[in-house]
Amino acid sequence: MIQHPSVLRDLQAELDTAAIEPTDVAGLAKLPLLSAVIDEMLRLAPDGLIGFSWRPPPGSGGGMIGGVLVPEGTTVYLPTYVLHRDECSFGKDAHLFRPSHWLDGSKGVYNCVGRPFALNEMRIVLPVLLSRFDFAPVKGWEPLHFEDSIGEHQTATKGPLPVRITPRKSL
């Protein structure tokens, strides 16, 4: 988000205007921009880059994916990082941070069982941080170096993210 100061300011304004207590998870869940920003951050920076795998059940003789026969004993990996940048699903600018496309109500049909808990955590922590601090990239930080530092070890590891955090002057 620090690369998109206008989104950051809009989100801070939404939080300031709503004046919802940080522990009011139900109230925070009703804030459209907060939810859209969280969804977009998770889309572009998923915790698990490998995603999930599928293999035809033993004894099935294989299975079909998109009209292609997957032989029995073959594992197919669906990489989250690539899927979340698919232009068929997210448009020509799928590689860009654009929370607005979540505001139309599109959520998809498959969800992680821990997603509601994780979203509630983010809905609590993000508003607290944004209501108390301003965020800006540290001079000389290069976003592409951060992208290049991402590695996969069942969960993503990310390189340094130097950020200057200062108390908000408007409080």
mmCIF file of C-alpha atoms in Angstrom:
data_model
loop_
_atom_site.group_PDB
_atom_site.id
_atom_site.type_symbol
_atom_site.label_atom_id
_atom_site.label_comp_id
_atom_site.label_asym_id
_atom_site.label_seq_id
_atom_site.Cartn_x
_atom_site.Cartn_y
_atom_site.Cartn_z
ATOM 1 C CA MET A 1 0.000 0.000 0.000
ATOM 2 C CA ILE A 2 2.886 2.369 0.538
ATOM 3 C CA GLN A 3 3.271 2.466 -3.244
ATOM 4 C CA HIS A 4 -0.297 3.790 -3.488
ATOM 5 C CA PRO A 5 -0.581 6.805 -1.180
ATOM 6 C CA SER A 6 -4.019 7.797 -2.518
ATOM 7 C CA VAL A 7 -5.445 4.384 -1.550
ATOM 8 C CA LEU A 8 -3.762 4.685 1.836
ATOM 9 C CA ARG A 9 -5.287 8.146 2.400
ATOM 10 C CA ASP A 10 -8.735 6.951 1.247
ATOM 11 C CA LEU A 11 -8.553 3.997 3.624
ATOM 12 C CA GLN A 12 -7.479 6.208 6.513
ATOM 13 C CA ALA A 13 -10.398 8.537 5.708
ATOM 14 C CA GLU A 14 -12.836 5.598 5.651
ATOM 15 C CA LEU A 15 -11.555 4.453 9.044
ATOM 16 C CA ASP A 16 -11.614 7.966 10.515
ATOM 17 C CA THR A 17 -15.150 8.594 9.259
ATOM 18 C CA ALA A 18 -16.487 5.240 10.449
ATOM 19 C CA ALA A 19 -15.082 5.739 13.954
ATOM 20 C CA ILE A 20 -15.437 2.024 14.679
ATOM 21 C CA GLU A 21 -13.748 0.495 17.705
ATOM 22 C CA PRO A 22 -10.771 -1.697 16.713
ATOM 23 C CA THR A 23 -12.399 -4.705 18.390
ATOM 24 C CA ASP A 24 -15.723 -4.308 16.538
ATOM 25 C CA VAL A 25 -15.018 -7.005 13.955
ATOM 26 C CA ALA A 26 -18.580 -6.960 12.595
ATOM 27 C CA GLY A 27 -18.432 -3.185 12.096
ATOM 28 C CA LEU A 28 -14.984 -3.345 10.460
ATOM 29 C CA ALA A 29 -16.222 -6.082 8.104
ATOM 30 C CA LYS A 30 -18.806 -3.614 6.746
ATOM 31 C CA LEU A 31 -16.156 -1.141 5.575
ATOM 32 C CA PRO A 32 -15.945 -1.729 1.816
ATOM 33 C CA LEU A 33 -12.543 -0.194 1.121
ATOM 34 C CA LEU A 34 -10.909 -1.928 4.108
ATOM 35 C CA SER A 35 -12.167 -5.302 2.850
ATOM 36 C CA ALA A 36 -11.155 -4.531 -0.745
ATOM 37 C CA VAL A 37 -7.635 -3.469 0.276
ATOM 38 C CA ILE A 38 -7.166 -6.611 2.383
ATOM 39 C CA ASP A 39 -8.416 -8.835 -0.451
ATOM 40 C CA GLU A 40 -6.132 -7.097 -2.952
ATOM 41 C CA MET A 41 -3.090 -7.359 -0.649
ATOM 42 C CA LEU A 42 -3.770 -11.077 -0.217
ATOM 43 C CA ARG A 43 -4.194 -11.503 -3.965
ATOM 44 C CA LEU A 44 -0.886 -9.882 -4.876
ATOM 45 C CA ALA A 45 1.102 -11.071 -1.868
ATOM 46 C CA PRO A 46 -0.343 -14.477 -0.951
ATOM 47 C CA ASP A 47 1.218 -16.205 2.023
ATOM 48 C CA GLY A 48 1.464 -19.514 0.172
ATOM 49 C CA LEU A 49 2.884 -19.082 -3.310
ATOM 50 C CA ILE A 50 2.811 -22.755 -4.251
ATOM 51 C CA GLY A 51 -0.935 -22.860 -3.752
ATOM 52 C CA PHE A 52 -2.432 -26.295 -3.723
ATOM 53 C CA SER A 53 -2.016 -29.555 -5.541
ATOM 54 C CA TRP A 54 -4.383 -32.127 -6.998
ATOM 55 C CA ARG A 55 -3.935 -35.659 -8.192
ATOM 56 C CA PRO A 56 -6.457 -38.113 -9.545
ATOM 57 C CA PRO A 57 -7.618 -40.627 -6.931
ATOM 58 C CA PRO A 58 -5.853 -44.013 -6.957
ATOM 59 C CA GLY A 59 -7.621 -46.494 -9.181
ATOM 60 C CA SER A 60 -9.413 -43.750 -11.136
ATOM 61 C CA GLY A 61 -7.359 -44.111 -14.285
ATOM 62 C CA GLY A 62 -6.785 -40.368 -14.250
ATOM 63 C CA GLY A 63 -8.859 -37.215 -14.217
ATOM 64 C CA MET A 64 -9.659 -34.264 -16.417
ATOM 65 C CA ILE A 65 -8.666 -30.639 -15.866
ATOM 66 C CA GLY A 66 -9.836 -28.198 -18.502
ATOM 67 C CA GLY A 67 -10.234 -30.940 -21.058
ATOM 68 C CA VAL A 68 -6.746 -32.345 -20.450
ATOM 69 C CA LEU A 69 -6.309 -35.881 -19.110
ATOM 70 C CA VAL A 70 -4.140 -35.985 -16.005
ATOM 71 C CA PRO A 71 -2.767 -39.529 -15.693
ATOM 72 C CA GLU A 72 -3.188 -41.391 -12.433
ATOM 73 C CA GLY A 73 -0.151 -40.852 -10.190
ATOM 74 C CA THR A 74 0.476 -37.346 -11.592
ATOM 75 C CA THR A 75 0.333 -34.342 -9.285
ATOM 76 C CA VAL A 76 -0.760 -30.990 -10.681
ATOM 77 C CA TYR A 77 0.258 -27.858 -8.781
ATOM 78 C CA LEU A 78 -1.827 -24.699 -8.964
ATOM 79 C CA PRO A 79 0.518 -21.820 -8.024
ATOM 80 C CA THR A 80 -1.343 -19.096 -6.169
ATOM 81 C CA TYR A 81 1.092 -16.396 -7.250
ATOM 82 C CA VAL A 82 0.397 -17.137 -10.927
ATOM 83 C CA LEU A 83 -3.351 -17.737 -10.527
ATOM 84 C CA HIS A 84 -3.779 -14.388 -8.762
ATOM 85 C CA ARG A 85 -2.204 -12.607 -11.730
ATOM 86 C CA ASP A 86 -4.330 -14.361 -14.352
ATOM 87 C CA GLU A 87 -5.694 -11.799 -16.823
ATOM 88 C CA CYS A 88 -8.768 -13.948 -17.543
ATOM 89 C CA SER A 89 -9.769 -13.656 -13.887
ATOM 90 C CA PHE A 90 -8.441 -10.230 -12.920
ATOM 91 C CA GLY A 91 -8.251 -8.253 -16.171
ATOM 92 C CA LYS A 92 -5.432 -6.862 -18.304
ATOM 93 C CA ASP A 93 -3.972 -5.047 -15.289
ATOM 94 C CA ALA A 94 -3.938 -8.177 -13.086
ATOM 95 C CA HIS A 95 -0.367 -7.387 -12.027
ATOM 96 C CA LEU A 96 -1.390 -3.999 -10.558
ATOM 97 C CA PHE A 97 -2.627 -3.181 -7.040
ATOM 98 C CA ARG A 98 -6.241 -2.208 -7.679
ATOM 99 C CA PRO A 99 -8.590 -2.708 -4.690
ATOM 100 C CA SER A 100 -11.515 -1.250 -6.647
ATOM 101 C CA HIS A 101 -12.259 -4.463 -8.516
ATOM 102 C CA TRP A 102 -13.219 -6.165 -5.224
ATOM 103 C CA LEU A 103 -15.905 -3.567 -4.586
ATOM 104 C CA ASP A 104 -18.266 -5.233 -7.078
ATOM 105 C CA GLY A 105 -18.845 -8.146 -4.708
ATOM 106 C CA SER A 106 -16.749 -10.738 -6.552
ATOM 107 C CA LYS A 107 -15.286 -13.115 -4.016
ATOM 108 C CA GLY A 108 -14.959 -16.408 -5.859
ATOM 109 C CA VAL A 109 -16.348 -19.764 -4.834
ATOM 110 C CA TYR A 110 -13.373 -21.402 -3.119
ATOM 111 C CA ASN A 111 -12.165 -20.173 0.242
ATOM 112 C CA CYS A 112 -9.703 -21.277 2.886
ATOM 113 C CA VAL A 113 -11.283 -22.569 6.089
ATOM 114 C CA GLY A 114 -9.078 -20.195 8.128
ATOM 115 C CA ARG A 115 -9.896 -17.188 5.953
ATOM 116 C CA PRO A 116 -12.593 -15.657 8.226
ATOM 117 C CA PHE A 117 -10.254 -15.773 11.234
ATOM 118 C CA ALA A 118 -7.344 -14.301 9.267
ATOM 119 C CA LEU A 119 -9.553 -11.557 7.814
ATOM 120 C CA ASN A 120 -10.819 -10.635 11.278
ATOM 121 C CA GLU A 121 -7.237 -10.337 12.497
ATOM 122 C CA MET A 122 -6.370 -8.057 9.580
ATOM 123 C CA ARG A 123 -9.551 -6.021 10.067
ATOM 124 C CA ILE A 124 -8.452 -5.341 13.635
ATOM 125 C CA VAL A 125 -4.709 -4.758 13.154
ATOM 126 C CA LEU A 126 -4.770 -2.697 9.942
ATOM 127 C CA PRO A 127 -7.214 -0.039 11.217
ATOM 128 C CA VAL A 128 -5.308 0.316 14.485
ATOM 129 C CA LEU A 129 -2.028 0.861 12.632
ATOM 130 C CA LEU A 130 -3.532 3.215 10.039
ATOM 131 C CA SER A 131 -5.377 5.279 12.619
ATOM 132 C CA ARG A 132 -2.205 5.857 14.627
ATOM 133 C CA PHE A 133 0.593 5.974 12.068
ATOM 134 C CA ASP A 134 1.469 7.215 8.599
ATOM 135 C CA PHE A 135 3.499 4.917 6.355
ATOM 136 C CA ALA A 136 5.984 5.848 3.649
ATOM 137 C CA PRO A 137 8.722 3.934 1.838
ATOM 138 C CA VAL A 138 12.259 4.528 3.014
ATOM 139 C CA LYS A 139 14.338 6.575 0.579
ATOM 140 C CA GLY A 140 16.041 4.314 -1.929
ATOM 141 C CA TRP A 141 13.704 1.341 -1.455
ATOM 142 C CA GLU A 142 12.981 -0.445 -4.722
ATOM 143 C CA PRO A 143 9.679 -2.376 -4.962
ATOM 144 C CA LEU A 144 11.105 -4.745 -7.584
ATOM 145 C CA HIS A 145 13.899 -5.808 -5.225
ATOM 146 C CA PHE A 146 11.230 -6.691 -2.658
ATOM 147 C CA GLU A 147 9.319 -8.745 -5.271
ATOM 148 C CA ASP A 148 12.536 -10.513 -6.284
ATOM 149 C CA SER A 149 13.287 -11.411 -2.655
ATOM 150 C CA ILE A 150 10.143 -13.500 -2.244
ATOM 151 C CA GLY A 151 10.880 -17.196 -1.765
ATOM 152 C CA GLU A 152 8.697 -20.234 -1.148
ATOM 153 C CA HIS A 153 9.088 -22.595 1.781
ATOM 154 C CA GLN A 154 5.506 -23.835 2.127
ATOM 155 C CA THR A 155 4.800 -20.282 3.267
ATOM 156 C CA ALA A 156 6.308 -17.234 1.681
ATOM 157 C CA THR A 157 9.386 -15.549 3.056
ATOM 158 C CA LYS A 158 9.820 -11.939 2.176
ATOM 159 C CA GLY A 159 12.908 -9.772 2.191
ATOM 160 C CA PRO A 160 13.374 -6.495 4.027
ATOM 161 C CA LEU A 161 10.590 -3.944 3.695
ATOM 162 C CA PRO A 162 12.049 -0.693 5.032
ATOM 163 C CA VAL A 163 9.183 1.596 5.989
ATOM 164 C CA ARG A 164 9.138 4.828 7.954
ATOM 165 C CA ILE A 165 6.241 4.830 10.447
ATOM 166 C CA THR A 166 5.367 8.087 12.161
ATOM 167 C CA PRO A 167 2.467 9.110 14.414
ATOM 168 C CA ARG A 168 -0.316 10.771 12.435
ATOM 169 C CA LYS A 169 -0.367 14.527 12.838
ATOM 170 C CA SER A 170 -4.135 14.739 12.435
ATOM 171 C CA LEU A 171 -4.829 13.085 15.798
#
